[in-house]
Amino acid sequence: MTPSGSVNAPDVDAVVVGAGFGGLYALHALTGQGFTVRGFEAAPGVGGVWFHNRYPGARVDIECYDYCYYFDPDLYAEWRWTERYPSQPEILAYLNHVADRFDLRRLITFETWATGAVWDPALHQYTVTTSAGESVTCRYLVMATGQLSSSRTPDIPGLGDFRGRWYETSHWPREEVDFRGRRVGVIGTGSSGTQAITEIAKTCEHLYVFQRTPNYAIPARNGPVDEERYRRIAEDVPAAWRALQRTAAGAVMPTFHGPSTDFPPEEQRRLISERWRWGGQSINAIFSDQGTSEAANELVAGFVRERVREIVRDPAVAEALAPDAYPIGTRRLAITTEYYETFNRPNVTLADIKADPIERVTESGIKTGAAEYDIDILVLALGFEAFTGSLDKAGIRNEKGHSPTSGWDKGPRTYLGLMTRGFPNLFIVTGPGSPSVLANMVAANVQHLDFVAGLLRHMAENGHTRVEPSAAAQREWSEHVQEVARPLLRYRHDNYMVHVHPETGERNFIPYVGGFDRYVRACQEIAERGYDGFEFAS
Ligand code: FAD
Ligand code: NAP
């Protein structure tokens, strides 16, 4: 399927940027279809998020049965996870195993950034330039650069003055950081911060947690793998993959019992307790109205706050930790082990920086309005330039000199979260407008890339060399993304999944919240109709 040997043929059919779950599968899927491919990865190894985020406590919050590849039944059957929610080293080992097993490393140039990609409208190809000074032409550009790979630049004044060491969870060093005998400060209490806090507290001399917004931290209930469940899946992996694609989250877990109003109060409470015991993300899916009704949501949120007050011995600390400014599930839940219990340790202090904001980092620690904290090691868990950060950094330009996000001031505009008009042959894997961070992202990556591989096959069979979404298809899809989000509580509460226009305040929900299952069906129908909504040219 390589383009003809004409003088204008690109160097390769596709360039794949990124070597995480998405990039590795892109390389495998595209070479499997006979396409020639080059991969570029900024890091010195494969793994993506799981290469970079090696902070203490880093682990997945989707069960191991689902947070892995299903594309090869033998791979599924031969791999052994040791925990229900595997830790970062195990996931990284898995991805290294995949890279070796499918001989993918030879396709990747490591420690190399894709720094530019310019579309040639006459030749229907991109010229990709890299930090190593290389220039490669390709028909298709697959950005498997991740939605959570570009971390937020620390904007805390005085960081440059700090005499101790500081680390970002998102780019944790490969060598071990020894916290013994050290006073440690963690800023940020999202999913990364909460996981790091529970682990660092176990070894450091003293831990100061600087919390701006408390998170709902739900027990993971981690434990050994249910070998019987794993074996059952391994017996018929294709059937299990089909079943996974029929789930709303791309993961098999307990789901809604029905609207909260169907149950008397004691039964509501029993159902919530049951989910608290099951743990993890399933607490978001007890009542079908908890995402839309404040009252239904409060049943679950109030239950979690009660648990916080029950677990945390100091009532003032419990009050500061108990989230009450936003409904549960409107931000991503933190899935943790003994998070609230950590604040009962004598070596842990909660600093509520909403009440007493950080003024600056000093040479020896952190100064808030009312206090000074002496700190040896500072850990920043401040989150990501989600969705657009890595895309912007890659320097992609069309013939007008525009970048893919330059027309997104009112929020991302895409077709299926995969392509944006004006950027032919550019695929944004798990991009804005697809289920993305709201689904199991391994499943989301594989589903997206299978769709891309099918689309490219269709193009090769029909002699097309250029594809982009039609204006109508992109508009309708973008409207649909908002339409499914608008009734939800999470649409009204600020978090990294909502784009808020800085001047008008107009809100746009970024990922597709209609469900992975519904999204998969939409993609299948579009493919069956001959890739409806895409415009092709030769
Ligand atoms: P990434 O893993 O982000 O890989 C992108 C790669 O692209 C990176 O290696 C980066 O170095 C590289 N890159 C970026 N730009 C360039 C460039 N210009 N040139 C060269 N290389 C570039 N999802 C879940 O579903 N469940 C979870 O439990 C879960 N846990 C997570 C925990 C953490 C700490 C984080 C940060 C994310 C988590 N996620 C989770 C989301 C995670 O992003 C996905 O699960 C998945 O790992 C993403 O894979 P990816 O290949 O799409 O992107
Ligand atoms: P995040 O959810 O965006 O959390 C960032 C934290 O930093 C928030 O507590 C935020 O406070 C705080 N913060 C940001 N800037 C600050 C500042 N200047 N001063 C003080 N506090 C500041 O980022 P994350 O924890 O890295 O998680 C991002 C996503 O990665 C998650 O939603 C999830 O998708 C994924 N993830 C998953 C797991 C997992 O469980 N497997 C683990 C880690 C990450 P405010 O809330 O007040 O802004």
XYZ file of C-alpha atoms and ligand atoms in Angstrom:
639
model
C 0.000 0.000 0.000
C 3.023 2.258 -0.155
C 2.364 5.216 -2.442
C 3.619 4.726 -5.952
C 7.317 5.207 -6.537
C 6.752 8.573 -8.198
C 9.239 11.357 -7.471
C 6.589 13.005 -5.300
C 5.979 9.962 -3.126
C 6.531 10.753 0.549
C 9.317 9.093 2.514
C 6.744 7.047 4.467
C 2.996 6.607 4.475
C 2.634 7.722 8.073
C 4.529 9.425 10.844
C 3.364 8.491 14.318
C 4.307 10.881 17.106
C 4.341 9.401 20.618
C 5.128 5.908 21.908
C 2.583 5.404 24.671
C -0.383 3.042 24.452
C -1.618 4.953 21.396
C 1.643 5.316 19.487
C 2.690 1.706 19.959
C -0.628 0.413 18.721
C -0.596 2.875 15.797
C 2.756 1.491 14.670
C 1.509 -2.070 14.985
C -1.855 -1.468 13.307
C -0.503 0.562 10.387
C 2.446 -1.705 9.589
C 0.020 -4.617 9.867
C -1.957 -3.033 7.004
C 1.167 -2.748 4.892
C 1.813 0.960 5.446
C 5.346 2.259 5.915
C 5.724 4.136 9.194
C 8.222 6.170 11.216
C 7.675 6.868 14.903
C 9.121 9.742 16.959
C 9.156 9.869 20.732
C 10.577 12.620 22.919
C 11.394 10.226 25.771
C 14.272 7.747 25.702
C 11.845 4.821 25.996
C 8.323 3.643 25.264
C 5.447 4.042 27.731
C 4.188 7.610 27.378
C 2.389 8.580 30.589
C 3.773 5.468 32.257
C 7.313 6.412 31.304
C 7.048 9.978 32.574
C 4.752 9.708 35.633
C 6.855 7.432 37.830
C 6.051 9.249 41.059
C 5.583 7.134 44.211
C 2.079 5.681 44.271
C 1.396 6.057 40.536
C -1.053 3.402 39.444
C -4.002 2.923 37.159
C -7.614 3.414 38.250
C -9.181 1.064 35.695
C -8.954 -2.642 36.509
C -6.114 -4.597 34.878
C -8.554 -6.852 33.003
C -9.523 -3.861 30.878
C -6.548 -1.461 31.005
C -4.499 -3.452 28.510
C -4.504 -4.385 24.849
C -7.054 -6.816 23.474
C -5.768 -6.807 19.897
C -3.764 -10.008 20.280
C -5.324 -12.899 22.237
C -1.928 -14.516 22.885
C -0.558 -11.276 24.317
C -3.582 -11.063 26.588
C -3.277 -14.679 27.712
C 0.471 -14.707 28.328
C 0.753 -11.507 30.372
C 0.357 -11.736 34.148
C -0.702 -8.704 36.166
C -0.055 -8.982 39.872
C -2.659 -6.513 41.118
C -6.226 -5.500 40.352
C -4.931 -1.943 39.772
C -1.320 -2.298 38.582
C 1.350 0.172 39.548
C 3.351 2.307 37.138
C 6.427 -0.009 36.998
C 4.234 -2.947 36.012
C 2.413 -1.005 33.280
C 5.722 0.284 31.956
C 7.078 -3.285 31.920
C 3.970 -4.359 29.983
C 4.455 -1.651 27.358
C 8.124 -2.585 26.989
C 7.053 -6.187 26.549
C 4.581 -5.140 23.834
C 7.245 -3.086 22.043
C 9.594 -6.093 22.001
C 7.005 -8.745 21.263
C 5.778 -6.884 18.170
C 9.221 -5.577 17.199
C 8.123 -1.949 17.322
C 11.270 -0.278 18.650
C 12.985 -0.419 15.248
C 10.291 1.930 13.939
C 10.782 4.587 16.631
C 13.386 7.321 16.867
C 13.667 8.063 20.587
C 14.745 11.210 22.393
C 13.477 13.136 19.402
C 10.732 15.736 19.390
C 8.511 16.330 16.393
C 8.943 20.091 16.350
C 7.188 21.007 13.121
C 4.860 19.547 10.489
C 3.865 21.546 7.435
C 1.154 20.453 5.027
C 1.866 20.609 1.319
C -1.490 21.045 -0.425
C -0.098 20.127 -3.835
C 1.619 16.896 -2.831
C -0.843 15.884 -0.112
C 1.855 15.299 2.436
C 3.344 16.693 5.612
C 6.981 17.501 6.083
C 7.767 16.634 9.685
C 10.846 18.184 11.225
C 12.462 16.981 14.411
C 14.640 18.231 17.230
C 17.451 16.140 15.734
C 17.321 18.186 12.550
C 15.739 15.448 10.490
C 13.039 16.107 7.925
C 10.618 13.343 6.905
C 7.721 13.549 4.466
C 4.600 11.498 5.085
C 1.114 11.152 3.659
C -0.513 10.873 7.084
C 0.375 12.362 10.435
C -0.845 10.465 13.497
C -0.557 12.484 16.693
C -0.541 9.867 19.451
C 0.863 12.527 21.733
C -1.604 11.968 24.568
C -4.150 14.264 26.149
C -2.274 14.395 29.457
C 1.349 14.562 28.404
C 2.177 18.242 28.535
C 2.349 19.334 32.145
C 1.225 22.729 33.402
C 4.212 25.008 33.897
C 4.541 25.672 37.607
C 3.321 29.244 38.117
C 4.135 29.530 41.804
C 6.243 32.633 42.476
C 9.683 32.144 43.916
C 10.249 28.571 42.757
C 13.589 29.652 41.310
C 14.725 30.755 44.775
C 14.100 27.384 46.419
C 17.347 25.830 47.738
C 15.878 22.354 48.138
C 14.982 19.964 45.323
C 11.676 20.055 43.529
C 10.002 17.516 41.258
C 6.932 17.353 39.048
C 4.855 14.161 39.273
C 4.392 14.363 35.491
C 8.131 14.146 34.798
C 9.470 12.168 37.700
C 13.189 11.257 37.557
C 14.227 7.695 36.799
C 16.455 7.449 39.857
C 14.775 6.897 43.215
C 13.960 9.990 45.279
C 14.754 9.305 48.925
C 12.320 11.051 51.254
C 13.730 9.596 54.490
C 14.510 12.246 57.059
C 13.129 14.958 54.753
C 10.411 17.553 55.136
C 8.328 17.297 52.011
C 5.677 19.604 50.560
C 3.140 18.392 47.986
C 1.181 21.014 46.054
C -1.874 19.693 44.209
C -4.460 17.172 45.305
C -5.799 15.823 42.005
C -5.410 12.158 41.023
C -1.604 12.442 40.903
C -1.160 14.411 44.118
C -3.448 12.180 46.191
C -1.644 9.033 45.034
C 1.782 10.529 45.761
C 0.716 11.828 49.193
C -0.245 8.399 50.558
C 3.115 6.904 49.574
C 5.444 9.768 50.442
C 3.872 10.050 53.917
C 5.073 6.525 54.691
C 8.766 7.379 54.515
C 9.316 11.106 54.918
C 9.991 12.882 58.182
C 7.112 15.283 57.711
C 4.658 15.881 54.881
C 2.866 19.172 54.255
C -0.058 18.854 51.859
C -0.967 22.148 50.186
C -4.579 21.747 49.149
C -6.453 24.335 47.089
C -9.516 22.246 46.209
C -10.369 19.034 48.069
C -11.015 16.029 45.856
C -13.426 13.145 46.338
C -10.876 10.404 47.042
C -12.486 6.986 46.659
C -10.836 3.796 47.941
C -9.498 1.681 45.073
C -9.872 -1.611 47.011
C -6.747 -2.801 45.286
C -5.794 -6.440 45.764
C -4.722 -9.540 43.913
C -5.945 -10.263 40.403
C -9.071 -12.376 40.097
C -7.336 -15.122 38.099
C -10.602 -16.796 37.216
C -11.985 -13.595 35.698
C -8.752 -13.041 33.778
C -8.781 -16.626 32.471
C -12.403 -16.294 31.314
C -11.533 -13.188 29.295
C -8.388 -14.819 27.906
C -10.479 -17.743 26.616
C -12.247 -15.515 24.110
C -10.485 -12.176 23.821
C -12.318 -10.990 20.650
C -15.688 -11.513 22.369
C -14.441 -9.674 25.451
C -13.255 -6.790 23.248
C -16.683 -6.570 21.638
C -18.235 -6.553 25.113
C -15.852 -3.813 26.263
C -16.938 -1.678 23.340
C -20.514 -1.998 24.510
C -19.701 -0.355 27.853
C -20.094 3.353 28.564
C -16.602 3.695 30.061
C -14.695 1.170 27.953
C -14.399 -0.921 31.113
C -16.506 -3.613 32.707
C -17.682 -2.474 36.119
C -20.902 -2.315 38.106
C -23.277 0.149 36.531
C -26.440 2.180 37.254
C -29.249 0.611 39.285
C -31.757 3.159 37.968
C -32.875 6.615 39.117
C -32.398 7.360 42.808
C -36.121 8.132 43.087
C -36.890 4.444 42.467
C -35.420 3.518 45.851
C -36.451 4.264 49.470
C -33.763 5.992 51.587
C -32.481 2.815 53.293
C -32.086 1.103 49.936
C -30.331 4.157 48.444
C -27.883 4.042 51.323
C -27.321 0.328 50.971
C -26.553 0.722 47.265
C -24.089 3.543 47.917
C -22.367 1.571 50.718
C -22.067 -1.392 48.409
C -20.254 0.744 45.822
C -18.021 2.338 48.448
C -16.978 -1.203 49.319
C -16.465 -2.180 45.631
C -14.414 0.984 45.235
C -13.003 2.909 42.294
C -14.871 4.759 39.566
C -18.019 2.651 40.040
C -19.259 5.137 42.639
C -20.006 7.473 39.709
C -22.544 5.024 38.316
C -24.948 4.123 41.125
C -28.022 6.173 40.192
C -28.787 7.144 36.616
C -29.738 10.662 37.773
C -26.675 11.398 39.929
C -24.959 13.131 37.012
C -27.903 15.449 36.324
C -29.816 15.964 39.578
C -28.262 17.914 42.454
C -30.424 15.974 44.922
C -29.435 12.552 43.605
C -25.806 13.592 43.451
C -25.903 14.837 47.017
C -26.942 11.370 48.229
C -23.601 10.035 47.013
C -21.497 13.137 47.741
C -22.924 13.407 51.266
C -22.137 9.745 51.898
C -18.490 10.296 50.929
C -18.241 13.394 53.139
C -19.624 11.325 56.040
C -16.870 8.752 55.445
C -14.239 11.535 55.479
C -15.537 12.786 58.838
C -15.627 9.223 60.152
C -12.066 8.400 59.045
C -10.211 11.647 59.799
C -9.809 12.115 63.541
C -9.201 15.879 63.649
C -12.602 17.493 62.865
C -11.036 20.661 61.421
C -8.846 18.615 59.054
C -11.844 16.453 58.109
C -13.868 19.569 57.297
C -11.101 20.924 55.063
C -10.754 17.570 53.281
C -14.475 17.008 52.699
C -15.384 18.413 49.260
C -18.540 20.482 49.333
C -18.057 23.088 46.609
C -18.943 20.846 43.670
C -20.953 17.674 43.053
C -19.238 14.312 43.059
C -18.160 13.133 39.601
C -17.960 16.603 38.099
C -14.179 16.330 38.315
C -12.318 13.098 37.879
C -12.454 11.088 41.091
C -9.163 10.404 42.799
C -8.875 6.656 43.282
C -6.565 6.030 46.201
C -5.629 3.719 49.032
C -5.978 5.101 52.575
C -5.887 8.725 51.435
C -8.010 10.119 54.251
C -6.318 7.797 56.787
C -2.985 9.413 55.824
C -4.113 12.626 57.546
C -4.274 10.757 60.888
C -0.524 10.223 60.756
C 1.446 12.394 63.161
C 3.884 13.324 60.367
C 1.229 14.773 58.022
C -0.111 18.338 58.060
C -2.827 19.698 55.808
C -2.327 23.305 54.713
C -5.575 24.686 53.351
C -4.317 27.133 50.707
C -7.832 28.135 49.718
C -8.189 29.674 53.179
C -4.569 30.801 53.437
C -3.068 31.049 49.916
C 0.581 30.462 49.054
C 2.350 33.803 48.682
C 5.595 32.416 47.380
C 8.210 29.730 47.521
C 11.181 30.924 49.537
C 14.752 29.659 49.775
C 13.749 27.287 52.555
C 10.130 26.407 51.895
C 6.711 27.902 51.382
C 5.257 31.113 52.717
C 1.506 31.499 52.925
C -0.276 34.610 54.199
C -0.295 33.281 57.751
C 2.510 30.711 58.001
C 5.941 29.576 56.829
C 6.737 25.933 56.154
C 10.329 24.671 56.138
C 10.675 22.168 53.331
C 13.532 20.116 51.863
C 11.732 18.565 48.881
C 8.833 20.051 46.972
C 6.556 17.851 44.865
C 4.368 19.584 42.291
C 1.270 17.743 41.107
C -0.325 20.644 39.278
C -1.924 18.865 36.331
C -1.610 19.209 32.577
C -2.186 21.463 29.590
C -4.798 18.867 28.798
C -5.998 18.118 25.261
C -4.134 20.867 23.398
C -0.728 21.146 25.128
C 1.202 18.532 23.162
C -0.659 19.218 19.944
C 0.380 22.865 20.094
C 3.995 22.058 20.890
C 4.366 19.936 17.743
C 4.287 23.003 15.481
C 1.739 21.673 12.982
C 0.800 24.168 10.250
C -1.511 24.015 7.258
C -1.018 25.937 4.020
C -2.465 29.063 5.634
C 0.058 28.879 8.444
C -2.644 27.999 10.984
C -2.197 25.496 13.801
C -4.925 22.880 14.461
C -6.073 24.681 17.599
C -5.975 28.227 16.235
C -9.724 28.231 15.528
C -10.629 26.718 18.878
C -11.108 29.894 20.927
C -14.683 28.757 21.657
C -13.534 25.239 22.396
C -12.278 22.419 20.188
C -13.965 21.780 16.842
C -13.429 18.270 15.549
C -15.123 15.459 13.734
C -15.256 12.441 16.071
C -12.417 13.983 18.076
C -10.145 12.569 15.422
C -9.774 15.220 12.726
C -10.195 18.970 12.514
C -11.155 20.701 9.285
C -8.374 22.581 7.547
C -5.825 19.915 8.521
C -6.093 17.139 5.967
C -4.577 13.754 6.794
C -3.918 14.760 10.422
C -5.255 12.340 13.036
C -5.496 13.397 16.663
C -5.797 10.168 18.629
C -8.243 10.298 21.585
C -8.658 13.993 20.829
C -11.231 16.504 22.060
C -14.702 15.436 20.962
C -13.967 11.735 21.474
C -14.539 9.869 24.793
C -10.850 10.450 25.546
C -10.152 10.898 29.267
C -13.715 9.853 30.140
C -13.088 6.301 28.955
C -10.531 3.610 29.537
C -7.888 5.213 27.376
C -6.291 2.003 26.194
C -9.603 0.950 24.694
C -10.165 4.465 23.362
C -6.739 4.528 21.677
C -7.166 1.121 20.068
C -10.699 1.863 18.867
C -9.569 5.179 17.356
C -6.585 3.643 15.614
C -8.595 0.733 14.237
C -10.906 3.342 12.764
C -7.939 5.241 11.275
C -6.453 2.029 9.845
C -9.833 1.229 8.243
C -10.102 4.747 6.832
C -6.597 4.608 5.341
C -7.337 1.198 3.834
C -10.511 2.630 2.297
C -8.472 5.502 0.859
C -5.776 3.226 -0.553
C -8.418 1.020 -2.159
C -10.053 4.051 -3.753
C -6.875 5.850 -4.764
C -7.468 8.785 -2.408
C -4.542 10.687 -0.956
C -6.325 13.435 0.997
C -9.031 13.336 3.645
C -10.599 15.936 5.885
C -13.949 16.258 7.595
C -16.686 18.222 5.887
C -17.721 21.494 7.500
C -21.211 20.131 8.115
C -20.009 16.879 9.692
C -17.638 18.736 12.002
C -20.307 21.260 13.003
C -22.915 18.584 13.668
C -20.524 16.442 15.675
C -19.288 19.396 17.732
C -22.904 20.359 18.455
C -23.698 16.790 19.428
C -20.738 16.786 21.852
C -22.258 19.830 23.589
C -25.810 18.540 23.405
C -24.988 15.389 25.391
C -22.946 17.375 27.916
C -25.333 20.293 28.532
C -27.779 18.520 30.899
C -24.947 17.300 33.114
C -23.805 18.810 36.382
C -20.223 18.412 35.229
C -20.882 20.834 32.359
C -21.560 23.620 34.861
C -18.559 23.071 37.130
C -15.101 24.219 36.088
C -12.432 21.607 35.577
C -9.941 20.745 32.874
C -12.615 19.052 30.769
C -14.628 22.266 30.313
C -13.425 25.032 28.021
C -14.631 28.426 29.237
C -14.299 31.349 26.847
C -12.233 33.974 28.711
C -14.434 36.905 27.617
C -17.933 35.563 27.007
C -17.877 32.789 29.600
C -19.334 30.439 26.964
C -18.836 26.852 28.043
C -17.805 23.945 25.857
C -17.363 20.458 27.153
C -14.185 18.977 25.656
C -14.417 15.164 25.654
C -17.456 13.252 24.366
C -19.572 12.337 27.355
C -22.223 10.365 25.445
C -20.502 7.074 26.310
C -17.802 4.957 24.725
C -20.439 2.461 23.534
C -22.439 5.157 21.737
C -19.283 6.616 20.249
C -18.143 3.213 18.945
C -21.552 2.718 17.300
C -21.336 6.156 15.671
C -17.896 5.317 14.239
C -19.069 1.914 13.006
C -22.088 3.454 11.259
C -19.921 6.143 9.654
C -17.507 3.486 8.347
C -20.398 1.349 7.060
C -21.738 4.334 5.144
C -18.407 4.691 3.318
C -16.885 7.135 5.824
C -19.731 9.563 5.834
C -18.718 13.113 6.752
C -15.197 12.794 5.386
C -14.230 14.495 2.131
C -11.746 12.644 -0.024
C -9.507 13.768 -2.859
C -6.763 12.269 -4.987
P 0.734 9.251 26.316
O 0.916 8.083 27.166
O 0.600 10.582 26.956
O 1.948 9.264 25.286
C 2.235 10.369 24.492
C 3.716 10.365 24.174
O 3.943 11.349 23.180
C 4.605 10.747 25.351
O 5.522 9.720 25.586
C 5.305 12.031 24.921
O 6.644 12.070 25.347
C 5.197 11.932 23.427
N 5.188 13.228 22.750
C 4.324 14.256 22.956
N 4.586 15.244 22.099
C 5.634 14.842 21.349
C 6.359 15.433 20.278
N 6.049 16.628 19.792
N 7.380 14.743 19.749
C 7.708 13.510 20.213
N 7.045 12.895 21.206
C 6.018 13.564 21.763
N -6.202 6.643 31.776
C -7.037 5.644 32.086
O -7.863 5.248 31.258
N -6.969 5.039 33.306
C -6.053 5.407 34.215
O -6.038 4.891 35.314
C -5.146 6.446 33.905
N -4.182 6.809 34.782
C -3.366 7.852 34.457
C -2.385 8.221 35.366
C -1.585 9.310 35.105
C -0.523 9.693 36.078
C -1.790 10.071 33.928
C -0.984 11.299 33.655
C -2.728 9.682 32.998
C -3.512 8.554 33.259
N -4.465 8.108 32.353
C -5.284 7.064 32.656
C -4.590 8.745 31.052
C -3.447 8.307 30.097
O -3.173 9.488 29.440
C -3.882 7.176 29.187
O -4.374 6.095 29.916
C -2.790 6.615 28.275
O -1.670 6.172 28.975
C -2.448 7.613 27.220
O -1.668 7.002 26.240
P -1.312 7.797 24.921
O -0.448 6.921 24.117
O -2.563 8.286 24.298
O -0.540 9.100 25.393
P -5.333 17.735 38.146
O -6.441 16.812 38.365
O -5.504 18.823 37.159
O -4.937 18.311 39.581
C -4.052 19.381 39.706
C -4.015 19.810 41.160
O -3.083 20.876 41.304
C -5.352 20.351 41.667
O -5.499 19.989 43.008
C -5.171 21.865 41.514
O -5.991 22.621 42.368
C -3.724 21.990 41.927
N -3.088 23.205 41.420
C -2.865 23.553 40.135
N -2.206 24.728 40.078
C -2.021 25.126 41.355
C -1.414 26.257 41.941
N -0.871 27.212 41.201
N -1.414 26.346 43.293
C -1.957 25.388 44.040
N -2.552 24.282 43.549
C -2.578 24.161 42.217
O -4.004 16.948 37.678
P -3.555 15.457 38.014
O -3.746 15.150 39.431
O -2.211 15.274 37.436
O -4.580 14.580 37.190
C -4.839 14.861 35.822
C -5.515 13.681 35.177
O -4.573 12.623 34.980
C -6.621 13.031 35.971
O -7.835 13.684 35.844
C -6.665 11.662 35.376
O -7.337 11.686 34.152
C -5.214 11.382 35.131
N -4.597 10.669 36.269
C -5.104 9.466 36.642
C -4.548 8.779 37.693
C -5.096 7.474 38.134
O -5.808 7.379 39.079
N -4.750 6.429 37.524
C -3.474 9.296 38.370
C -2.988 10.525 37.990
C -3.552 11.215 36.933
P -7.414 23.160 41.846
O -8.271 21.948 41.739
O -7.828 24.128 42.860
O -7.147 23.781 40.494
